[in-house]
DNA sequence: CTGATTTGCAACCAGATGGTTGCATATGAT
DNA sequence: ATCATATGCAACCATCTGGTTGCAAATCAG
């Protein structure tokens, strides 16, 4: 189950340009904070903070490789969040469709 | 088409507790900023700002009803964002699966 | 017209957040 | 052992952002 608070937290993590740039790189290959710092116009520490934020909501996981700590993008969390949003959106649309139906049945009095 | 920047903007809008509370109310019925202010422990102006943010990314739309301005939750934008995230998540998982396959074929040398 | 209600706008404030620099610590290679 | 490289931690800073108050303007009702 994906709680409502979890969905919000993941969205908050995804609501940042820099974090998306990091995720785009990680989506194509694992990298350490230092490696990412060489690809992006940012300090390693700034990137480390973003990676921590992403890891906190399960969008990324880390593993040691020698003396470096590599990060990997996790599709599972993203997909779970997507499904939760899809459901909520569908519920909103169902409500609107129901209202429209009522409006149409009322206008049948013409 | 849903651009990458759009997805980020929608996520940013969804990354806020108060905004979710507003959306939850709007998901069950249309309301004006003033009406929402009576349901939530917030000033009307605070709510108006949030509604503007939600409207800016297409999660909500407004219409006049007499002297009040009512807001309605739009499922379409939420669903579109969900599909975009789902695709990205799937791409990440495909990459991981491919790597795993390579690893397995290498270990067949035992 | 008058009064009540609702929206709209601007200024202001405190705390969160994205980013930096600097230094300490750990680990791999020679 | 030594040197280079990578991570970890803390302090600090500027800006963004969520929220407030106050007031003006528009609109419906009597």
PDB file of C-alpha atoms (C1' of nucleotides) in Angstrom:
ATOM      1  CA  UNK A   1       0.000   0.000   0.000  1.00  0.00           C
ATOM      2  CA  UNK A   2       1.130   3.519  -0.768  1.00  0.00           C
ATOM      3  CA  UNK A   3      -0.071   5.983   1.855  1.00  0.00           C
ATOM      4  CA  UNK A   4      -1.242   9.438   0.968  1.00  0.00           C
ATOM      5  CA  UNK A   5       1.646  10.950   2.923  1.00  0.00           C
ATOM      6  CA  UNK A   6       4.090   8.850   0.913  1.00  0.00           C
ATOM      7  CA  UNK A   7       2.647  10.107  -2.358  1.00  0.00           C
ATOM      8  CA  UNK A   8       3.018  13.680  -1.185  1.00  0.00           C
ATOM      9  CA  UNK A   9       6.602  13.095  -0.060  1.00  0.00           C
ATOM     10  CA  UNK A  10       7.572  11.549  -3.387  1.00  0.00           C
ATOM     11  CA  UNK A  11       5.939  14.419  -5.270  1.00  0.00           C
ATOM     12  CA  UNK A  12       7.828  16.913  -3.130  1.00  0.00           C
ATOM     13  CA  UNK A  13      11.085  15.152  -3.982  1.00  0.00           C
ATOM     14  CA  UNK A  14      10.143  15.231  -7.678  1.00  0.00           C
ATOM     15  CA  UNK A  15       9.261  18.911  -7.594  1.00  0.00           C
ATOM     16  CA  UNK A  16      12.785  20.119  -8.161  1.00  0.00           C
ATOM     17  CA  UNK A  17      14.663  20.749 -11.376  1.00  0.00           C
ATOM     18  CA  UNK A  18      18.065  19.680 -10.057  1.00  0.00           C
ATOM     19  CA  UNK A  19      16.686  16.448  -8.656  1.00  0.00           C
ATOM     20  CA  UNK A  20      15.267  15.592 -12.083  1.00  0.00           C
ATOM     21  CA  UNK A  21      18.651  16.230 -13.685  1.00  0.00           C
ATOM     22  CA  UNK A  22      20.189  13.820 -11.212  1.00  0.00           C
ATOM     23  CA  UNK A  23      17.476  11.238 -11.810  1.00  0.00           C
ATOM     24  CA  UNK A  24      17.892  11.530 -15.554  1.00  0.00           C
ATOM     25  CA  UNK A  25      21.566  10.612 -15.215  1.00  0.00           C
ATOM     26  CA  UNK A  26      20.817   7.795 -12.774  1.00  0.00           C
ATOM     27  CA  UNK A  27      18.101   6.491 -15.062  1.00  0.00           C
ATOM     28  CA  UNK A  28      20.773   5.671 -17.609  1.00  0.00           C
ATOM     29  CA  UNK A  29      23.469   4.420 -15.272  1.00  0.00           C
ATOM     30  CA  UNK A  30      24.558   4.241 -11.647  1.00  0.00           C
ATOM     31  CA  UNK A  31      26.809   6.988 -10.363  1.00  0.00           C
ATOM     32  CA  UNK A  32      28.387   8.261  -7.163  1.00  0.00           C
ATOM     33  CA  UNK A  33      27.804  11.769  -5.845  1.00  0.00           C
ATOM     34  CA  UNK A  34      31.290  12.766  -6.993  1.00  0.00           C
ATOM     35  CA  UNK A  35      30.697  11.426 -10.501  1.00  0.00           C
ATOM     36  CA  UNK A  36      27.415  13.330 -10.735  1.00  0.00           C
ATOM     37  CA  UNK A  37      29.157  16.476  -9.528  1.00  0.00           C
ATOM     38  CA  UNK A  38      31.413  16.277 -12.576  1.00  0.00           C
ATOM     39  CA  UNK A  39      28.405  16.083 -14.901  1.00  0.00           C
ATOM     40  CA  UNK A  40      26.346  18.837 -13.315  1.00  0.00           C
ATOM     41  CA  UNK A  41      27.200  22.442 -12.426  1.00  0.00           C
ATOM     42  CA  UNK A  42      26.937  21.746  -8.711  1.00  0.00           C
ATOM     43  CA  UNK A  43      29.031  20.942  -5.711  1.00  0.00           C
ATOM     44  CA  UNK A  44      29.314  17.341  -4.632  1.00  0.00           C
ATOM     45  CA  UNK A  45      27.724  18.279  -1.312  1.00  0.00           C
ATOM     46  CA  UNK A  46      24.705  19.819  -2.980  1.00  0.00           C
ATOM     47  CA  UNK A  47      24.243  16.628  -4.955  1.00  0.00           C
ATOM     48  CA  UNK A  48      24.736  14.506  -1.847  1.00  0.00           C
ATOM     49  CA  UNK A  49      21.884  16.379  -0.174  1.00  0.00           C
ATOM     50  CA  UNK A  50      19.603  15.775  -3.137  1.00  0.00           C
ATOM     51  CA  UNK A  51      20.536  12.098  -3.212  1.00  0.00           C
ATOM     52  CA  UNK A  52      19.675  11.856   0.476  1.00  0.00           C
ATOM     53  CA  UNK A  53      16.277  13.415  -0.232  1.00  0.00           C
ATOM     54  CA  UNK A  54      15.656  11.004  -3.090  1.00  0.00           C
ATOM     55  CA  UNK A  55      16.772   8.037  -1.032  1.00  0.00           C
ATOM     56  CA  UNK A  56      14.507   9.084   1.858  1.00  0.00           C
ATOM     57  CA  UNK A  57      11.442   8.611  -0.343  1.00  0.00           C
ATOM     58  CA  UNK A  58      12.704   5.443  -2.019  1.00  0.00           C
ATOM     59  CA  UNK A  59      13.340   6.860  -5.484  1.00  0.00           C
ATOM     60  CA  UNK A  60      16.988   5.895  -5.253  1.00  0.00           C
ATOM     61  CA  UNK A  61      19.130   3.370  -3.391  1.00  0.00           C
ATOM     62  CA  UNK A  62      22.863   3.228  -2.721  1.00  0.00           C
ATOM     63  CA  UNK A  63      25.518   0.537  -2.607  1.00  0.00           C
ATOM     64  CA  UNK A  64      29.246   0.593  -2.027  1.00  0.00           C
ATOM     65  CA  UNK A  65      31.639  -0.106  -4.864  1.00  0.00           C
ATOM     66  CA  UNK A  66      35.165   0.046  -3.538  1.00  0.00           C
ATOM     67  CA  UNK A  67      35.663   3.392  -1.903  1.00  0.00           C
ATOM     68  CA  UNK A  68      32.773   5.041  -3.659  1.00  0.00           C
ATOM     69  CA  UNK A  69      29.053   5.026  -2.904  1.00  0.00           C
ATOM     70  CA  UNK A  70      26.985   4.535  -6.040  1.00  0.00           C
ATOM     71  CA  UNK A  71      23.340   5.371  -6.503  1.00  0.00           C
ATOM     72  CA  UNK A  72      20.702   3.623  -8.558  1.00  0.00           C
ATOM     73  CA  UNK A  73      17.263   4.908  -9.655  1.00  0.00           C
ATOM     74  CA  UNK A  74      14.364   2.736  -8.471  1.00  0.00           C
ATOM     75  CA  UNK A  75      11.435   2.506 -10.866  1.00  0.00           C
ATOM     76  CA  UNK A  76       9.227   0.693  -8.370  1.00  0.00           C
ATOM     77  CA  UNK A  77       8.572   3.720  -6.179  1.00  0.00           C
ATOM     78  CA  UNK A  78       7.901   5.924  -9.179  1.00  0.00           C
ATOM     79  CA  UNK A  79       5.431   3.434 -10.618  1.00  0.00           C
ATOM     80  CA  UNK A  80       3.664   3.021  -7.282  1.00  0.00           C
ATOM     81  CA  UNK A  81       3.259   6.785  -6.995  1.00  0.00           C
ATOM     82  CA  UNK A  82       2.006   6.972 -10.573  1.00  0.00           C
ATOM     83  CA  UNK A  83      -0.674   4.368  -9.868  1.00  0.00           C
ATOM     84  CA  UNK A  84      -1.808   6.240  -6.755  1.00  0.00           C
ATOM     85  CA  UNK A  85      -2.136   9.490  -8.714  1.00  0.00           C
ATOM     86  CA  UNK A  86      -3.930   7.738 -11.549  1.00  0.00           C
ATOM     87  CA  UNK A  87      -6.537   6.426  -9.117  1.00  0.00           C
ATOM     88  CA  UNK A  88      -7.160   9.806  -7.565  1.00  0.00           C
ATOM     89  CA  UNK A  89      -7.461  11.465 -10.955  1.00  0.00           C
ATOM     90  CA  UNK A  90      -9.929   8.818 -12.071  1.00  0.00           C
ATOM     91  CA  UNK A  91     -12.021   9.424  -8.957  1.00  0.00           C
ATOM     92  CA  UNK A  92     -12.207  13.152  -9.691  1.00  0.00           C
ATOM     93  CA  UNK A  93     -13.277  12.486 -13.248  1.00  0.00           C
ATOM     94  CA  UNK A  94     -15.914   9.990 -12.125  1.00  0.00           C
ATOM     95  CA  UNK A  95     -17.437  12.678  -9.922  1.00  0.00           C
ATOM     96  CA  UNK A  96     -17.493  15.171 -12.790  1.00  0.00           C
ATOM     97  CA  UNK A  97     -19.030  12.605 -15.130  1.00  0.00           C
ATOM     98  CA  UNK A  98     -21.757  11.892 -12.560  1.00  0.00           C
ATOM     99  CA  UNK A  99     -22.568  15.587 -12.282  1.00  0.00           C
ATOM    100  CA  UNK A 100     -22.728  15.902 -16.040  1.00  0.00           C
ATOM    101  CA  UNK A 101     -25.138  12.976 -16.160  1.00  0.00           C
ATOM    102  CA  UNK A 102     -27.409  14.646 -13.638  1.00  0.00           C
ATOM    103  CA  UNK A 103     -27.323  17.895 -15.607  1.00  0.00           C
ATOM    104  CA  UNK A 104     -28.258  16.087 -18.802  1.00  0.00           C
ATOM    105  CA  UNK A 105     -31.139  14.211 -17.198  1.00  0.00           C
ATOM    106  CA  UNK A 106     -32.456  17.506 -15.869  1.00  0.00           C
ATOM    107  CA  UNK A 107     -32.292  19.158 -19.291  1.00  0.00           C
ATOM    108  CA  UNK A 108     -34.373  16.322 -20.729  1.00  0.00           C
ATOM    109  CA  UNK A 109     -37.395  18.233 -19.449  1.00  0.00           C
ATOM    110  CA  UNK A 110     -37.281  20.362 -22.650  1.00  0.00           C
TER     111      UNK A 110
ATOM    112  CA  UNK B   1       2.088  15.548 -24.925  1.00  0.00           C
ATOM    113  CA  UNK B   2       3.216  16.184 -21.374  1.00  0.00           C
ATOM    114  CA  UNK B   3       6.622  17.834 -21.249  1.00  0.00           C
ATOM    115  CA  UNK B   4       9.194  16.987 -18.636  1.00  0.00           C
ATOM    116  CA  UNK B   5       8.984  20.494 -17.230  1.00  0.00           C
ATOM    117  CA  UNK B   6       5.216  20.138 -16.879  1.00  0.00           C
ATOM    118  CA  UNK B   7       5.609  16.918 -14.914  1.00  0.00           C
ATOM    119  CA  UNK B   8       8.045  18.615 -12.574  1.00  0.00           C
ATOM    120  CA  UNK B   9       5.733  21.594 -12.090  1.00  0.00           C
ATOM    121  CA  UNK B  10       2.760  19.380 -11.292  1.00  0.00           C
ATOM    122  CA  UNK B  11       4.844  17.369  -8.829  1.00  0.00           C
ATOM    123  CA  UNK B  12       5.990  20.565  -7.160  1.00  0.00           C
ATOM    124  CA  UNK B  13       2.360  21.630  -6.784  1.00  0.00           C
ATOM    125  CA  UNK B  14       1.516  18.217  -5.307  1.00  0.00           C
ATOM    126  CA  UNK B  15       4.407  18.298  -2.864  1.00  0.00           C
ATOM    127  CA  UNK B  16       2.528  20.236  -0.227  1.00  0.00           C
ATOM    128  CA  UNK B  17       0.316  19.010   2.591  1.00  0.00           C
ATOM    129  CA  UNK B  18      -2.072  21.964   2.511  1.00  0.00           C
ATOM    130  CA  UNK B  19      -2.545  21.681  -1.225  1.00  0.00           C
ATOM    131  CA  UNK B  20      -3.556  18.036  -0.804  1.00  0.00           C
ATOM    132  CA  UNK B  21      -6.094  19.011   1.821  1.00  0.00           C
ATOM    133  CA  UNK B  22      -7.578  21.503  -0.609  1.00  0.00           C
ATOM    134  CA  UNK B  23      -7.586  18.948  -3.429  1.00  0.00           C
ATOM    135  CA  UNK B  24      -9.238  16.379  -1.210  1.00  0.00           C
ATOM    136  CA  UNK B  25     -12.133  18.788  -0.594  1.00  0.00           C
ATOM    137  CA  UNK B  26     -12.346  19.760  -4.262  1.00  0.00           C
ATOM    138  CA  UNK B  27     -12.278  16.114  -5.255  1.00  0.00           C
ATOM    139  CA  UNK B  28     -15.636  15.677  -3.561  1.00  0.00           C
ATOM    140  CA  UNK B  29     -17.235  18.958  -4.572  1.00  0.00           C
ATOM    141  CA  UNK B  30     -16.566  22.397  -6.045  1.00  0.00           C
ATOM    142  CA  UNK B  31     -15.849  25.227  -3.624  1.00  0.00           C
ATOM    143  CA  UNK B  32     -14.793  28.869  -3.556  1.00  0.00           C
ATOM    144  CA  UNK B  33     -11.694  30.057  -1.726  1.00  0.00           C
ATOM    145  CA  UNK B  34     -13.897  31.509   1.011  1.00  0.00           C
ATOM    146  CA  UNK B  35     -15.790  28.247   1.427  1.00  0.00           C
ATOM    147  CA  UNK B  36     -12.533  26.310   1.692  1.00  0.00           C
ATOM    148  CA  UNK B  37     -11.269  28.802   4.253  1.00  0.00           C
ATOM    149  CA  UNK B  38     -14.185  27.828   6.495  1.00  0.00           C
ATOM    150  CA  UNK B  39     -13.276  24.153   6.245  1.00  0.00           C
ATOM    151  CA  UNK B  40      -9.540  24.497   6.777  1.00  0.00           C
ATOM    152  CA  UNK B  41      -7.538  26.266   9.494  1.00  0.00           C
ATOM    153  CA  UNK B  42      -6.209  28.843   7.061  1.00  0.00           C
ATOM    154  CA  UNK B  43      -6.859  32.344   5.849  1.00  0.00           C
ATOM    155  CA  UNK B  44      -8.793  32.803   2.626  1.00  0.00           C
ATOM    156  CA  UNK B  45      -5.758  34.495   1.111  1.00  0.00           C
ATOM    157  CA  UNK B  46      -3.494  31.562   1.898  1.00  0.00           C
ATOM    158  CA  UNK B  47      -5.977  29.267   0.192  1.00  0.00           C
ATOM    159  CA  UNK B  48      -6.289  31.617  -2.762  1.00  0.00           C
ATOM    160  CA  UNK B  49      -2.533  31.434  -3.284  1.00  0.00           C
ATOM    161  CA  UNK B  50      -2.630  27.649  -3.237  1.00  0.00           C
ATOM    162  CA  UNK B  51      -5.530  27.603  -5.672  1.00  0.00           C
ATOM    163  CA  UNK B  52      -3.560  29.870  -8.003  1.00  0.00           C
ATOM    164  CA  UNK B  53      -0.626  27.458  -7.825  1.00  0.00           C
ATOM    165  CA  UNK B  54      -2.874  24.497  -8.567  1.00  0.00           C
ATOM    166  CA  UNK B  55      -4.580  26.325 -11.406  1.00  0.00           C
ATOM    167  CA  UNK B  56      -1.222  27.307 -12.911  1.00  0.00           C
ATOM    168  CA  UNK B  57      -0.377  23.643 -13.465  1.00  0.00           C
ATOM    169  CA  UNK B  58      -3.855  22.628 -14.575  1.00  0.00           C
ATOM    170  CA  UNK B  59      -4.858  20.578 -11.555  1.00  0.00           C
ATOM    171  CA  UNK B  60      -7.800  22.862 -10.942  1.00  0.00           C
ATOM    172  CA  UNK B  61      -9.999  25.222 -12.922  1.00  0.00           C
ATOM    173  CA  UNK B  62     -12.303  28.037 -11.859  1.00  0.00           C
ATOM    174  CA  UNK B  63     -15.688  29.387 -12.930  1.00  0.00           C
ATOM    175  CA  UNK B  64     -17.865  32.175 -11.656  1.00  0.00           C
ATOM    176  CA  UNK B  65     -21.102  31.414  -9.846  1.00  0.00           C
ATOM    177  CA  UNK B  66     -22.790  34.669  -8.934  1.00  0.00           C
ATOM    178  CA  UNK B  67     -20.320  36.759  -6.999  1.00  0.00           C
ATOM    179  CA  UNK B  68     -18.172  33.841  -5.989  1.00  0.00           C
ATOM    180  CA  UNK B  69     -15.404  32.061  -7.871  1.00  0.00           C
ATOM    181  CA  UNK B  70     -15.657  28.294  -7.553  1.00  0.00           C
ATOM    182  CA  UNK B  71     -12.904  25.776  -8.157  1.00  0.00           C
ATOM    183  CA  UNK B  72     -13.063  22.268  -9.575  1.00  0.00           C
ATOM    184  CA  UNK B  73     -10.430  19.498  -9.441  1.00  0.00           C
ATOM    185  CA  UNK B  74      -9.312  18.267 -12.863  1.00  0.00           C
ATOM    186  CA  UNK B  75      -8.473  14.580 -13.060  1.00  0.00           C
ATOM    187  CA  UNK B  76      -7.065  14.841 -16.570  1.00  0.00           C
ATOM    188  CA  UNK B  77      -3.860  16.609 -15.581  1.00  0.00           C
ATOM    189  CA  UNK B  78      -3.312  14.228 -12.673  1.00  0.00           C
ATOM    190  CA  UNK B  79      -3.773  11.209 -14.922  1.00  0.00           C
ATOM    191  CA  UNK B  80      -1.466  12.617 -17.583  1.00  0.00           C
ATOM    192  CA  UNK B  81       1.236  13.191 -14.986  1.00  0.00           C
ATOM    193  CA  UNK B  82       0.711   9.690 -13.608  1.00  0.00           C
ATOM    194  CA  UNK B  83       1.204   8.165 -17.057  1.00  0.00           C
ATOM    195  CA  UNK B  84       4.397  10.162 -17.594  1.00  0.00           C
ATOM    196  CA  UNK B  85       5.817   8.976 -14.268  1.00  0.00           C
ATOM    197  CA  UNK B  86       4.783   5.391 -14.969  1.00  0.00           C
ATOM    198  CA  UNK B  87       6.714   5.459 -18.234  1.00  0.00           C
ATOM    199  CA  UNK B  88       9.856   6.823 -16.652  1.00  0.00           C
ATOM    200  CA  UNK B  89       9.678   4.280 -13.842  1.00  0.00           C
ATOM    201  CA  UNK B  90       9.263   1.477 -16.356  1.00  0.00           C
ATOM    202  CA  UNK B  91      12.309   2.692 -18.278  1.00  0.00           C
ATOM    203  CA  UNK B  92      14.438   2.609 -15.133  1.00  0.00           C
ATOM    204  CA  UNK B  93      13.288  -0.906 -14.350  1.00  0.00           C
ATOM    205  CA  UNK B  94      13.986  -2.069 -17.895  1.00  0.00           C
ATOM    206  CA  UNK B  95      17.561  -0.881 -17.546  1.00  0.00           C
ATOM    207  CA  UNK B  96      17.969  -2.720 -14.242  1.00  0.00           C
ATOM    208  CA  UNK B  97      16.473  -5.876 -15.694  1.00  0.00           C
ATOM    209  CA  UNK B  98      18.898  -5.698 -18.611  1.00  0.00           C
ATOM    210  CA  UNK B  99      21.839  -5.380 -16.255  1.00  0.00           C
ATOM    211  CA  UNK B 100      20.627  -8.288 -14.210  1.00  0.00           C
ATOM    212  CA  UNK B 101      20.404 -10.402 -17.361  1.00  0.00           C
ATOM    213  CA  UNK B 102      23.991  -9.577 -18.236  1.00  0.00           C
ATOM    214  CA  UNK B 103      25.115 -10.460 -14.730  1.00  0.00           C
ATOM    215  CA  UNK B 104      23.358 -13.814 -14.939  1.00  0.00           C
ATOM    216  CA  UNK B 105      24.787 -14.682 -18.315  1.00  0.00           C
ATOM    217  CA  UNK B 106      28.255 -13.920 -16.952  1.00  0.00           C
ATOM    218  CA  UNK B 107      27.764 -16.140 -13.916  1.00  0.00           C
ATOM    219  CA  UNK B 108      26.832 -19.042 -16.198  1.00  0.00           C
ATOM    220  CA  UNK B 109      30.562 -19.584 -16.550  1.00  0.00           C
ATOM    221  CA  UNK B 110      30.516 -21.599 -13.245  1.00  0.00           C
TER     222      UNK B 110
ATOM    223  C1'  DC C   1     -28.691  53.728  -1.880  1.00  0.00           C
ATOM    224  C1'  DT C   2     -26.791  50.986   1.720  1.00  0.00           C
ATOM    225  C1'  DG C   3     -24.898  47.191   3.821  1.00  0.00           C
ATOM    226  C1'  DA C   4     -23.000  42.658   3.715  1.00  0.00           C
ATOM    227  C1'  DT C   5     -20.110  39.532   1.370  1.00  0.00           C
ATOM    228  C1'  DT C   6     -16.566  38.081  -1.770  1.00  0.00           C
ATOM    229  C1'  DT C   7     -12.713  38.610  -4.450  1.00  0.00           C
ATOM    230  C1'  DG C   8      -8.156  40.992  -5.483  1.00  0.00           C
ATOM    231  C1'  DC C   9      -3.780  43.061  -4.332  1.00  0.00           C
ATOM    232  C1'  DA C  10       0.345  44.445  -1.653  1.00  0.00           C
ATOM    233  C1'  DA C  11       3.376  44.429   2.153  1.00  0.00           C
ATOM    234  C1'  DC C  12       5.386  41.919   5.462  1.00  0.00           C
ATOM    235  C1'  DC C  13       7.354  37.929   8.364  1.00  0.00           C
ATOM    236  C1'  DA C  14       9.395  33.483   9.756  1.00  0.00           C
ATOM    237  C1'  DG C  15      10.957  29.253   8.599  1.00  0.00           C
ATOM    238  C1'  DA C  16      12.304  25.916   4.990  1.00  0.00           C
ATOM    239  C1'  DT C  17      15.355  24.959   1.281  1.00  0.00           C
ATOM    240  C1'  DG C  18      19.054  24.924  -2.257  1.00  0.00           C
ATOM    241  C1'  DG C  19      23.551  25.991  -2.412  1.00  0.00           C
ATOM    242  C1'  DT C  20      28.300  27.123  -0.826  1.00  0.00           C
ATOM    243  C1'  DT C  21      32.921  26.658   1.683  1.00  0.00           C
ATOM    244  C1'  DG C  22      35.912  24.375   4.852  1.00  0.00           C
ATOM    245  C1'  DC C  23      37.610  20.627   7.267  1.00  0.00           C
ATOM    246  C1'  DA C  24      37.848  15.872   9.008  1.00  0.00           C
ATOM    247  C1'  DT C  25      37.810  11.022   8.054  1.00  0.00           C
ATOM    248  C1'  DA C  26      38.152   6.796   5.493  1.00  0.00           C
ATOM    249  C1'  DT C  27      39.907   3.949   1.852  1.00  0.00           C
ATOM    250  C1'  DG C  28      42.397   2.406  -2.357  1.00  0.00           C
ATOM    251  C1'  DA C  29      46.775   2.511  -5.046  1.00  0.00           C
ATOM    252  C1'  DT C  30      51.742   2.854  -5.454  1.00  0.00           C
TER     253       DT C  30
ATOM    254  C1'  DA D   1      53.839   4.766   4.637  1.00  0.00           C
ATOM    255  C1'  DT D   2      52.152   8.042   1.644  1.00  0.00           C
ATOM    256  C1'  DC D   3      49.354  10.355  -1.487  1.00  0.00           C
ATOM    257  C1'  DA D   4      45.252  10.927  -3.891  1.00  0.00           C
ATOM    258  C1'  DT D   5      40.487  10.364  -3.975  1.00  0.00           C
ATOM    259  C1'  DA D   6      35.796   9.797  -1.903  1.00  0.00           C
ATOM    260  C1'  DT D   7      32.644  10.385   1.561  1.00  0.00           C
ATOM    261  C1'  DG D   8      30.745  12.737   5.916  1.00  0.00           C
ATOM    262  C1'  DC D   9      29.639  16.614   8.720  1.00  0.00           C
ATOM    263  C1'  DA D  10      28.820  21.423  10.121  1.00  0.00           C
ATOM    264  C1'  DA D  11      28.329  26.232   9.606  1.00  0.00           C
ATOM    265  C1'  DC D  12      26.733  29.696   6.940  1.00  0.00           C
ATOM    266  C1'  DC D  13      24.076  32.447   3.382  1.00  0.00           C
ATOM    267  C1'  DA D  14      20.490  33.954   0.096  1.00  0.00           C
ATOM    268  C1'  DT D  15      16.372  33.096  -1.697  1.00  0.00           C
ATOM    269  C1'  DC D  16      11.874  30.883  -2.006  1.00  0.00           C
ATOM    270  C1'  DT D  17       7.617  29.933   0.031  1.00  0.00           C
ATOM    271  C1'  DG D  18       3.675  29.341   3.122  1.00  0.00           C
ATOM    272  C1'  DG D  19       1.270  32.214   5.904  1.00  0.00           C
ATOM    273  C1'  DT D  20      -0.469  36.532   7.917  1.00  0.00           C
ATOM    274  C1'  DT D  21      -2.777  41.292   8.199  1.00  0.00           C
ATOM    275  C1'  DG D  22      -4.846  45.233   6.074  1.00  0.00           C
ATOM    276  C1'  DC D  23      -7.260  47.584   2.671  1.00  0.00           C
ATOM    277  C1'  DA D  24      -9.516  48.461  -1.849  1.00  0.00           C
ATOM    278  C1'  DA D  25     -12.812  47.077  -5.243  1.00  0.00           C
ATOM    279  C1'  DA D  26     -16.638  44.582  -7.018  1.00  0.00           C
ATOM    280  C1'  DT D  27     -21.153  42.473  -6.580  1.00  0.00           C
ATOM    281  C1'  DC D  28     -25.592  40.694  -4.749  1.00  0.00           C
ATOM    282  C1'  DA D  29     -29.654  41.696  -1.450  1.00  0.00           C
ATOM    283  C1'  DG D  30     -32.670  44.625   1.176  1.00  0.00           C
TER     284       DG D  30
END
